[in-house]
XYZ file of N, CA, C and O in Angstrom:
332
model
N -242.235 -198.906 -60.691
C -243.182 -199.319 -61.716
C -244.500 -199.750 -61.073
O -245.557 -199.407 -61.565
N -244.413 -200.504 -59.968
C -245.631 -200.970 -59.305
C -246.468 -199.806 -58.786
O -247.692 -199.813 -58.913
N -245.815 -198.806 -58.186
C -246.552 -197.681 -57.607
C -247.345 -196.933 -58.671
O -248.497 -196.570 -58.449
N -246.723 -196.687 -59.831
C -247.434 -195.949 -60.880
C -248.595 -196.766 -61.440
O -249.657 -196.228 -61.740
N -248.421 -198.061 -61.551
C -249.501 -198.914 -62.028
C -250.632 -198.971 -61.005
O -251.805 -198.887 -61.364
N -250.293 -199.069 -59.735
C -251.313 -199.070 -58.692
C -252.057 -197.743 -58.659
O -253.273 -197.701 -58.439
N -251.341 -196.650 -58.885
C -251.996 -195.337 -58.926
C -252.974 -195.272 -60.094
O -254.087 -194.758 -59.953
N -252.585 -195.802 -61.237
C -253.484 -195.832 -62.395
C -254.742 -196.620 -62.069
O -255.855 -196.177 -62.351
N -254.575 -197.804 -61.490
C -255.732 -198.624 -61.146
C -256.668 -197.878 -60.189
O -257.880 -197.916 -60.339
N -256.090 -197.202 -59.208
C -256.898 -196.540 -58.196
C -257.510 -195.230 -58.644
O -258.688 -194.981 -58.415
N -256.703 -194.369 -59.292
C -257.166 -193.016 -59.606
C -257.831 -192.898 -60.979
O -258.745 -192.115 -61.154
N -257.361 -193.653 -61.943
C -257.921 -193.550 -63.292
C -258.993 -194.609 -63.521
O -260.104 -194.306 -63.941
N -258.649 -195.857 -63.202
C -259.587 -196.959 -63.438
C -260.607 -197.130 -62.324
O -261.567 -197.863 -62.475
N -260.363 -196.458 -61.179
C -261.272 -196.501 -60.015
C -261.508 -197.915 -59.489
O -262.588 -198.268 -59.073
N -260.468 -198.728 -59.527
C -260.553 -200.090 -59.006
C -260.205 -200.050 -57.519
O -259.124 -199.576 -57.148
N -261.084 -200.513 -56.649
C -260.767 -200.513 -55.217
C -259.537 -201.383 -54.944
O -259.395 -202.458 -55.518
N -258.683 -200.887 -54.092
C -257.456 -201.613 -53.789
C -257.304 -201.773 -52.285
O -257.732 -200.924 -51.517
N -256.706 -202.862 -51.908
C -256.383 -203.035 -50.503
C -255.052 -202.344 -50.233
O -254.231 -202.187 -51.124
N -254.858 -201.908 -49.013
C -253.634 -201.214 -48.636
C -252.883 -202.023 -47.604
O -253.398 -202.286 -46.519
N -251.678 -202.396 -47.945
C -250.828 -203.100 -46.997
C -250.141 -202.127 -46.067
O -250.213 -200.902 -46.226
N -249.460 -202.672 -45.094
C -248.804 -201.840 -44.095
C -247.740 -200.937 -44.706
O -247.572 -199.790 -44.272
N -247.042 -201.415 -45.736
C -246.014 -200.597 -46.373
C -246.630 -199.377 -47.051
O -246.064 -198.274 -47.008
N -247.802 -199.547 -47.668
C -248.473 -198.432 -48.325
C -248.951 -197.404 -47.308
O -248.825 -196.188 -47.526
N -249.494 -197.872 -46.204
C -249.957 -196.956 -45.162
C -248.767 -196.195 -44.575
O -248.818 -194.972 -44.396
N -247.682 -196.894 -44.321
C -246.463 -196.268 -43.798
C -245.936 -195.218 -44.779
O -245.627 -194.084 -44.392
N -245.855 -195.580 -46.052
C -245.371 -194.638 -47.062
C -246.249 -193.407 -47.152
O -245.750 -192.277 -47.263
N -247.555 -193.603 -47.096
C -248.473 -192.465 -47.131
C -248.302 -191.582 -45.910
O -248.364 -190.345 -46.013
N -248.080 -192.184 -44.759
C -247.875 -191.415 -43.529
C -246.614 -190.564 -43.624
O -246.614 -189.382 -43.238
N -245.547 -191.137 -44.151
C -244.293 -190.387 -44.321
C -244.503 -189.247 -45.317
O -244.079 -188.115 -45.070
N -245.176 -189.529 -46.429
C -245.431 -188.496 -47.426
C -246.274 -187.351 -46.855
O -245.993 -186.174 -47.117
N -247.290 -187.693 -46.087
C -248.133 -186.661 -45.461
C -247.297 -185.786 -44.527
O -247.451 -184.566 -44.504
N -246.426 -186.411 -43.762
C -245.590 -185.668 -42.815
C -244.628 -184.740 -43.540
O -244.490 -183.559 -43.172
N -243.977 -185.239 -44.572
C -243.030 -184.415 -45.324
C -243.757 -183.285 -46.036
O -243.280 -182.143 -46.064
N -244.914 -183.588 -46.582
C -245.712 -182.550 -47.233
C -246.092 -181.459 -46.227
O -246.014 -180.264 -46.544
N -246.463 -181.861 -45.023
C -246.830 -180.868 -44.006
C -245.623 -180.014 -43.625
O -245.769 -178.815 -43.362
N -244.431 -180.603 -43.621
C -243.213 -179.842 -43.341
C -243.000 -178.771 -44.421
O -242.697 -177.616 -44.121
N -243.184 -179.173 -45.678
C -242.996 -178.223 -46.783
C -244.061 -177.133 -46.788
O -243.863 -176.079 -47.393
N -245.160 -177.377 -46.107
C -246.224 -176.369 -46.015
C -246.096 -175.509 -44.765
O -247.000 -174.758 -44.430
N -244.964 -175.662 -44.023
C -244.698 -174.751 -42.920
C -244.658 -175.346 -41.527
O -244.375 -174.642 -40.564
N -244.955 -176.622 -41.383
C -244.905 -177.221 -40.044
C -243.453 -177.464 -39.640
O -242.568 -177.600 -40.477
N -243.217 -177.520 -38.342
C -241.889 -177.830 -37.823
C -241.653 -179.342 -37.914
O -242.585 -180.110 -38.203
N -240.437 -179.765 -37.643
C -240.127 -181.195 -37.616
C -241.025 -181.913 -36.625
O -241.622 -182.950 -36.951
N -241.143 -181.383 -35.420
C -241.980 -182.034 -34.405
C -243.436 -182.120 -34.841
O -244.101 -183.130 -34.616
N -243.931 -181.073 -35.476
C -245.309 -181.095 -35.964
C -245.479 -182.100 -37.103
O -246.497 -182.798 -37.185
N -244.480 -182.194 -37.971
C -244.525 -183.170 -39.067
C -244.521 -184.596 -38.523
O -245.248 -185.463 -39.018
N -243.729 -184.843 -37.499
C -243.711 -186.172 -36.865
C -245.076 -186.477 -36.263
O -245.566 -187.605 -36.339
N -245.705 -185.476 -35.693
C -247.047 -185.671 -35.132
C -248.050 -186.007 -36.239
O -248.938 -186.837 -36.043
N -247.917 -185.380 -37.401
C -248.767 -185.716 -38.550
C -248.570 -187.189 -38.908
O -249.540 -187.921 -39.147
N -247.321 -187.627 -38.942
C -247.010 -189.031 -39.224
C -247.689 -189.950 -38.214
O -248.359 -190.914 -38.587
N -247.512 -189.651 -36.942
C -248.084 -190.508 -35.889
C -249.609 -190.560 -35.960
O -250.215 -191.625 -35.815
N -250.224 -189.412 -36.183
C -251.688 -189.372 -36.298
C -252.171 -190.191 -37.484
O -253.178 -190.904 -37.382
N -251.473 -190.084 -38.598
C -251.851 -190.850 -39.788
C -251.745 -192.347 -39.507
O -252.658 -193.108 -39.837
N -250.641 -192.756 -38.911
C -250.435 -194.185 -38.613
C -251.493 -194.693 -37.632
O -251.983 -195.819 -37.776
N -251.844 -193.886 -36.657
C -252.821 -194.309 -35.655
C -254.249 -194.369 -36.195
O -255.086 -195.077 -35.641
N -254.531 -193.632 -37.254
C -255.907 -193.577 -37.739
C -256.149 -194.319 -39.055
O -257.258 -194.298 -39.569
N -255.130 -194.977 -39.601
C -255.274 -195.701 -40.867
C -254.775 -197.135 -40.708
O -253.579 -197.391 -40.794
N -255.687 -198.032 -40.488
C -255.366 -199.455 -40.309
C -255.168 -200.098 -41.681
O -256.043 -200.008 -42.542
N -254.026 -200.749 -41.903
C -253.840 -201.435 -43.191
C -254.769 -202.640 -43.319
O -255.199 -203.217 -42.316
N -255.077 -202.992 -44.562
C -255.894 -204.180 -44.813
C -255.125 -205.462 -44.497
O -255.716 -206.484 -44.192
N -253.812 -205.394 -44.606
C -252.961 -206.544 -44.285
C -251.573 -206.024 -43.912
O -251.234 -204.885 -44.225
N -250.819 -206.852 -43.222
C -249.452 -206.486 -42.825
C -248.465 -207.187 -43.738
O -248.494 -208.409 -43.875
N -247.605 -206.397 -44.377
C -246.557 -206.965 -45.205
C -245.604 -207.770 -44.330
O -245.456 -207.475 -43.140
N -245.004 -208.759 -44.938
C -244.059 -209.590 -44.190
C -242.954 -208.739 -43.586
O -242.516 -207.764 -44.187
N -242.555 -209.127 -42.404
C -241.434 -208.516 -41.688
C -241.668 -207.037 -41.380
O -240.725 -206.237 -41.359
N -242.930 -206.642 -41.179
C -243.239 -205.282 -40.762
C -244.067 -205.337 -39.485
O -244.714 -206.344 -39.211
N -244.001 -204.261 -38.729
C -244.823 -204.167 -37.530
C -245.138 -202.705 -37.255
O -244.406 -201.803 -37.678
N -246.215 -202.489 -36.556
C -246.617 -201.131 -36.188
C -245.504 -200.458 -35.389
O -245.145 -199.311 -35.647
N -244.949 -201.178 -34.450
C -243.897 -200.621 -33.591
C -242.670 -200.210 -34.396
O -242.122 -199.122 -34.195
N -242.252 -201.048 -35.326
C -241.063 -200.704 -36.113
C -241.324 -199.487 -37.000
O -240.459 -198.624 -37.147
N -242.523 -199.405 -37.561
C -242.854 -198.232 -38.374
C -242.898 -196.970 -37.519
O -242.435 -195.905 -37.950
N -243.448 -197.068 -36.325
C -243.523 -195.898 -35.448
C -242.137 -195.448 -34.989
O -241.935 -194.265 -34.696
N -241.189 -196.369 -34.930
C -239.807 -196.017 -34.598
C -239.071 -195.441 -35.806
O -238.326 -194.471 -35.690
N -239.269 -196.052 -36.964
C -238.526 -195.669 -38.168
C -239.033 -194.367 -38.794
O -238.242 -193.604 -39.353
N -240.334 -194.127 -38.729
C -240.918 -192.961 -39.393
C -240.310 -191.637 -38.964
O -239.845 -190.862 -39.826
N -240.295 -191.336 -37.672
C -239.707 -190.061 -37.252
C -238.237 -189.915 -37.658
O -237.799 -188.824 -38.029
N -237.484 -191.010 -37.622
C -236.079 -190.963 -38.050
C -235.982 -190.656 -39.542
O -235.133 -189.868 -39.972
N -236.848 -191.291 -40.331
C -236.828 -191.063 -41.774
C -237.190 -189.616 -42.101
O -236.554 -188.984 -42.950
N -238.175 -189.086 -41.406
C -238.610 -187.698 -41.638
C -237.476 -186.732 -41.258
O -237.152 -185.800 -41.999
N -236.844 -186.969 -40.117
C -235.740 -186.118 -39.667
C -234.563 -186.201 -40.644
O -233.957 -185.166 -40.964
N -234.250 -187.394 -41.120
C -233.162 -187.551 -42.085
C -233.476 -186.804 -43.380
O -232.596 -186.170 -43.972
N -234.706 -186.872 -43.814
C -235.108 -186.158 -45.026
C -234.919 -184.651 -44.839
O -234.380 -183.971 -45.711
N -235.352 -184.140 -43.709
C -235.275 -182.713 -43.448
C -233.816 -182.247 -43.334
O -233.465 -181.171 -43.807
N -232.974 -183.080 -42.706
C -231.546 -182.743 -42.590
C -230.894 -182.747 -43.952
O -230.056 -182.008 -44.279
């Protein structure tokens, strides 16, 4: 419910929003999976994830999250999705 409401605020209402670490991580995973569906290999999709994470600094860090944990979890999540 929150994601759809946030999307409405951002895309329809054009209200600027801050992005927490969870949102940046989720977007990175989505970009990687999307790239896989467009023909990239697993390794290339993981590279898309890593590049996204390295180039998009969140406005704030959600509790109990860290860059290192996301960089470890992302490739595993992408591989699990593909399997």
